[in-house]
Short mmCIF file of C-alpha atoms in Angstrom, two decimals:
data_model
loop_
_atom_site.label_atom_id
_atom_site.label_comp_id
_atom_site.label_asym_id
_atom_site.label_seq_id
_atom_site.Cartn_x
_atom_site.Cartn_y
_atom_site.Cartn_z
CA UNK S 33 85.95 103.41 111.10
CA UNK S 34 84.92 100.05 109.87
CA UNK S 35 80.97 99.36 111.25
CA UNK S 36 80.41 95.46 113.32
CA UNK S 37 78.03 93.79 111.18
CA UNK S 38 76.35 90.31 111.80
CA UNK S 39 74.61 89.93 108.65
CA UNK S 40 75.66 91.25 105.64
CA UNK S 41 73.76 90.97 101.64
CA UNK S 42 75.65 91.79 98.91
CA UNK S 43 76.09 91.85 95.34
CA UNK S 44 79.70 90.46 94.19
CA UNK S 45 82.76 91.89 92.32
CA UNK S 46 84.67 88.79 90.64
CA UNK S 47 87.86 88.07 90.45
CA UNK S 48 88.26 84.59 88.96
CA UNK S 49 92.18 83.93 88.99
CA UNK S 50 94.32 81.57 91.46
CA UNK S 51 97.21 82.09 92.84
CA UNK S 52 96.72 86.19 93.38
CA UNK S 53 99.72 87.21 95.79
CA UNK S 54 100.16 90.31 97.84
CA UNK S 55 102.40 91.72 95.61
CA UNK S 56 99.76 91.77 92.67
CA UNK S 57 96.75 93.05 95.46
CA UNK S 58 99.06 96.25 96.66
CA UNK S 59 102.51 96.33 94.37
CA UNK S 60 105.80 97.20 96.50
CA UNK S 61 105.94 100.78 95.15
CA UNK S 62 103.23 101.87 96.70
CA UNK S 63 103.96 100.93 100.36
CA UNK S 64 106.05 104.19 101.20
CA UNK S 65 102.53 105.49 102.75
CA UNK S 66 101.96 104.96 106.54
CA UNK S 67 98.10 106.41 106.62
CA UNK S 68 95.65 102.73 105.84
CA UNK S 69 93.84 105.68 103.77
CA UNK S 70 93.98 105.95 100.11
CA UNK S 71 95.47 102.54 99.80
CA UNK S 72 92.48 101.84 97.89
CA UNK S 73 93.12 103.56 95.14
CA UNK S 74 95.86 101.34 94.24
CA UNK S 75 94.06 97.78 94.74
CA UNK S 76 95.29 95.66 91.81
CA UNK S 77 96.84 98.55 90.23
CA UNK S 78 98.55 96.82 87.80
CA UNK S 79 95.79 95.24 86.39
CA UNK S 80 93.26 98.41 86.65
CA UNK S 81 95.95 100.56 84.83
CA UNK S 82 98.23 100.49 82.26
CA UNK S 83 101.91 101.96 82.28
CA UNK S 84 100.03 105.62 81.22
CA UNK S 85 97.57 105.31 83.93
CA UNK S 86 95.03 104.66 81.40
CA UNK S 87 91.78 102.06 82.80
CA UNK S 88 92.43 98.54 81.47
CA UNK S 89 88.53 98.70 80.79
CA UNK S 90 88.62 94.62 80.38
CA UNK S 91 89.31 94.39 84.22
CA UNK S 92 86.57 93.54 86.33
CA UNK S 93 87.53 96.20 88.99
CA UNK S 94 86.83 98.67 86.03
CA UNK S 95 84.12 96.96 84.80
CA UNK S 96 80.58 98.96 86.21
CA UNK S 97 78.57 95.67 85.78
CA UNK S 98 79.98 94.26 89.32
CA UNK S 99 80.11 96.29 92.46
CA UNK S 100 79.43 95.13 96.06
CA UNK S 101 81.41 94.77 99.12
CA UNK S 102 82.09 91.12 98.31
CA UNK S 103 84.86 90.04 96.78
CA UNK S 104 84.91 86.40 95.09
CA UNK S 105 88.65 85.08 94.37
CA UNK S 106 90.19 82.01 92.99
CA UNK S 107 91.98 79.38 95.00
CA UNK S 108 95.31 80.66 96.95
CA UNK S 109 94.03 84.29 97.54
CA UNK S 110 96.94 86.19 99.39
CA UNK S 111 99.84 84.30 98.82
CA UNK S 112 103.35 85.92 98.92
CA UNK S 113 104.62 88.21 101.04
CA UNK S 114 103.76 89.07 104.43
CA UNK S 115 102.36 92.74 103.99
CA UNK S 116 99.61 93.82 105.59
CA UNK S 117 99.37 97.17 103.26
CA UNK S 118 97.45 94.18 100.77
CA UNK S 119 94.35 93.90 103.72
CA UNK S 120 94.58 97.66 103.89
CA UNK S 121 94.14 97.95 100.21
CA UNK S 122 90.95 95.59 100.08
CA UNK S 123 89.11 97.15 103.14
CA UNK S 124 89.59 100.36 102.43
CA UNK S 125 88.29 99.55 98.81
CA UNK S 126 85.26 98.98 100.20
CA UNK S 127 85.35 95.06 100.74
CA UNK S 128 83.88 93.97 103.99
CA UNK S 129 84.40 90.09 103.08
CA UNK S 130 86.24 88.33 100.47
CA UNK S 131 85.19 84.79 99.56
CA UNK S 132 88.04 81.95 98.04
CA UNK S 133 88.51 78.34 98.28
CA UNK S 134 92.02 78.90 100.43
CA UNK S 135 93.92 82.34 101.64
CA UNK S 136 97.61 82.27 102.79
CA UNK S 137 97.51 82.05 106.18
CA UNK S 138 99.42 85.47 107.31
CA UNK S 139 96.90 87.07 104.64
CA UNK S 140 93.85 85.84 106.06
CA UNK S 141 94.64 86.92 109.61
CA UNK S 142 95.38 90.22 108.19
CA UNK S 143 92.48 90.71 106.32
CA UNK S 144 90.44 90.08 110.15
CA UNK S 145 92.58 92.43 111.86
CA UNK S 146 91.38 94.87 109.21
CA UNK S 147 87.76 94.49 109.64
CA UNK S 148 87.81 92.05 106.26
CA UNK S 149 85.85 88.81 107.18
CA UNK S 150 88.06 85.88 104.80
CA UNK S 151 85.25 83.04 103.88
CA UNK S 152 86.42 79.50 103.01
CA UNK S 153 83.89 77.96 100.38
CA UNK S 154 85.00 74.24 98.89
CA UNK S 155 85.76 74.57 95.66
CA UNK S 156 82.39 73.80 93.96
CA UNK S 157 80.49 76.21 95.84
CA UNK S 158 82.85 78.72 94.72
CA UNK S 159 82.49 77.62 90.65
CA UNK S 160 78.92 77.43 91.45
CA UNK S 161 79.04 81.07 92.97
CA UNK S 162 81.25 82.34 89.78
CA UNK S 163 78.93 80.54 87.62
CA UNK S 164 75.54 82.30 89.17
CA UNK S 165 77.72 86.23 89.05
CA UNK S 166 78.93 85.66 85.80
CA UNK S 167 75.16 84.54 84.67
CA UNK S 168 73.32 87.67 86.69
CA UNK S 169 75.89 90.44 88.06
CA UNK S 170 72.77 91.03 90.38
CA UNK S 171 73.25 87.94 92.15
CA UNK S 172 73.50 88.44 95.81
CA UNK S 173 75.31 86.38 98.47
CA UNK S 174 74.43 86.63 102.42
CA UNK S 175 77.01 86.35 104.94
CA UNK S 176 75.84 85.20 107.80
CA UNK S 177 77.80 85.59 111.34
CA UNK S 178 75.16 84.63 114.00
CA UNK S 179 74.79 81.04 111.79
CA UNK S 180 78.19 80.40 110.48
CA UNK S 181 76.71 80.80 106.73
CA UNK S 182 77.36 81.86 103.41
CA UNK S 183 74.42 81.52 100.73
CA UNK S 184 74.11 81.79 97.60
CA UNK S 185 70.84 83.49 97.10
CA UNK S 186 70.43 82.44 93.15
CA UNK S 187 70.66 78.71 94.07
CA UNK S 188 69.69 78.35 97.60
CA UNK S 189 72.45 76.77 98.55
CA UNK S 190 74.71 77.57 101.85
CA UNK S 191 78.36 76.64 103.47
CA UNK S 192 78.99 76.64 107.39
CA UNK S 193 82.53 77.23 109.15
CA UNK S 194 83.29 80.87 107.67
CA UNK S 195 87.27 80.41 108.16
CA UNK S 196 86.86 77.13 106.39
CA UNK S 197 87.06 73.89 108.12
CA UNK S 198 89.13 75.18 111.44
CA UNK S 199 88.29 75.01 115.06
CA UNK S 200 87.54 78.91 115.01
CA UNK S 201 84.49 80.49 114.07
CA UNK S 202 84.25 84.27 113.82
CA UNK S 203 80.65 85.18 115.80
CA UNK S 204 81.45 88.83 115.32
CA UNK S 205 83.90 91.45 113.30
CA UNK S 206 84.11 95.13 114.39
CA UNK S 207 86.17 98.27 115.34
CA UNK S 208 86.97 96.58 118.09
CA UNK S 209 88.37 93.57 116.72
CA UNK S 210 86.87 89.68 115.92
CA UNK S 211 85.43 87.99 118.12
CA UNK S 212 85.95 83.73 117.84
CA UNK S 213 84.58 80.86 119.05
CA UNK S 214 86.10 77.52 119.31
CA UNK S 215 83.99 74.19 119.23
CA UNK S 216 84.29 73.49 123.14
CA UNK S 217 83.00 77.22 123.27
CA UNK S 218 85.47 78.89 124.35
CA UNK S 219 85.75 82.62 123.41
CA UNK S 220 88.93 84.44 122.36
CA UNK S 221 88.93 88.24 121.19
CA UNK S 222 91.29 89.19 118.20
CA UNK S 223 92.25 92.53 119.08
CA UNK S 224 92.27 95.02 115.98
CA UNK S 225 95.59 95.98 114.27
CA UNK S 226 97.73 98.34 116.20
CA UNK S 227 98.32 101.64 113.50
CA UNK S 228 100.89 101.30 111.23
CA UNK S 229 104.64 101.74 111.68
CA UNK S 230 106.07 100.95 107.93
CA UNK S 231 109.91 99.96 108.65
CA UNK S 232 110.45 99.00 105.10
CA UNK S 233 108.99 101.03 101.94
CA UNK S 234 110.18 98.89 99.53
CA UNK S 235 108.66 96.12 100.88
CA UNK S 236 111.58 94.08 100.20
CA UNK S 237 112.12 92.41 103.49
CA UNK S 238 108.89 91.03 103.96
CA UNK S 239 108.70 87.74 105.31
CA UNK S 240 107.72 85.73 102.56
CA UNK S 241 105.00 83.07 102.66
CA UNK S 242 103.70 81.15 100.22
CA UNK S 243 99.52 79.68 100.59
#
């Protein structure tokens, strides 16, 4: 079970391509499973593996320099299809937040109902934040609930609004569910994802939705 956290430090895996869709986080094969467990194993399988099931070593997912339980995407993270089996994938991973200058809509509500925190940086905070990983694999990023911030601890430099320029603010992300505020303060609860019940394996009828 995914732990509440308020603050969170961590080091950064990058993934520094636009436009990533759902289909290219979990492919449609692999969606015959109705456990969230193991789903893992197959983030971005296409791109960790070849057709032999050798490591594609050049892949930063394979790459030991980066590890942390932030992920850094490109613009457009999540796009595609509907599937929540791509949130399952990245949490049980071992992402707790994943940072990107926009997420498909249906993707980023996902990836809160699984225990994933989806940060909205503008676009020059997240080159700046590529720029700083790509120069020190140590560098570190804070997420910060309580203050509605993101920093990047090699520059200094910080971001407010978490879900990226809306009127909800997540104050706190647990088992049992996210918790948002909205600017007049009111509170509303986001109630974690009921357990699966996989209709279609193929993943061929899923509502498609493009960020």
């Amino acid at each position: 079970m995914k732990q509440k956290f308020n603050i969170i430090t961590s080091t950064c895996v990058p993934l520094s391509l636009e436009n990533v869709d759902t289909d290219q986080i979990i492919p449609a094969r692999f969606l015959k499973a109705t456990d969230k467990k193991g789903f893992g194993e197959n983030l971005f399988r296409d791109w960790r593996y070849d057709k032999q099931g050798n490591k594609i070593e050049s892949f930063v997912l394979n790459d030991p320099t980066y590890s942390g339980q932030i992920l850094v995407a490109g613009k457009n993270f999540g796009s595609g299809s509907s599937r929540e089996h791509a949130a399952w994938a990245i949490a049980d991973y071992g992402f707790r937040v994943v940072v990107s200058s926009f997420f498909a809509d249906i993707h980023k509500n996902n990836e809160l109902n699984n225990f994933v925190l989806p940060v909205v940086v503008s676009e020059p905070f997240l080159a700046e934040l590529f720029d700083s990983i790509f120069a020190d694999p140590k560098t570190e990023v804070e997420v910060n609930l309580p203050a509605q911030t993101i920093t990047n601890k090699a520059t200094g430099k910080s971001e407010d609004e978490l879900l990226g320029r809306t009127l909800w603010l997540v104050t706190t992300l647990g088992a049992e569910g996210a918790l948002v505020r909205g600017a007049d303060g009111t509170e509303v609860r986001i109630p974690p994802a009921p357990p699966a019940n996989v209709t279609d394996p193929t993943g061929a009828g899923d509502a498609h939705r493009a960020g």
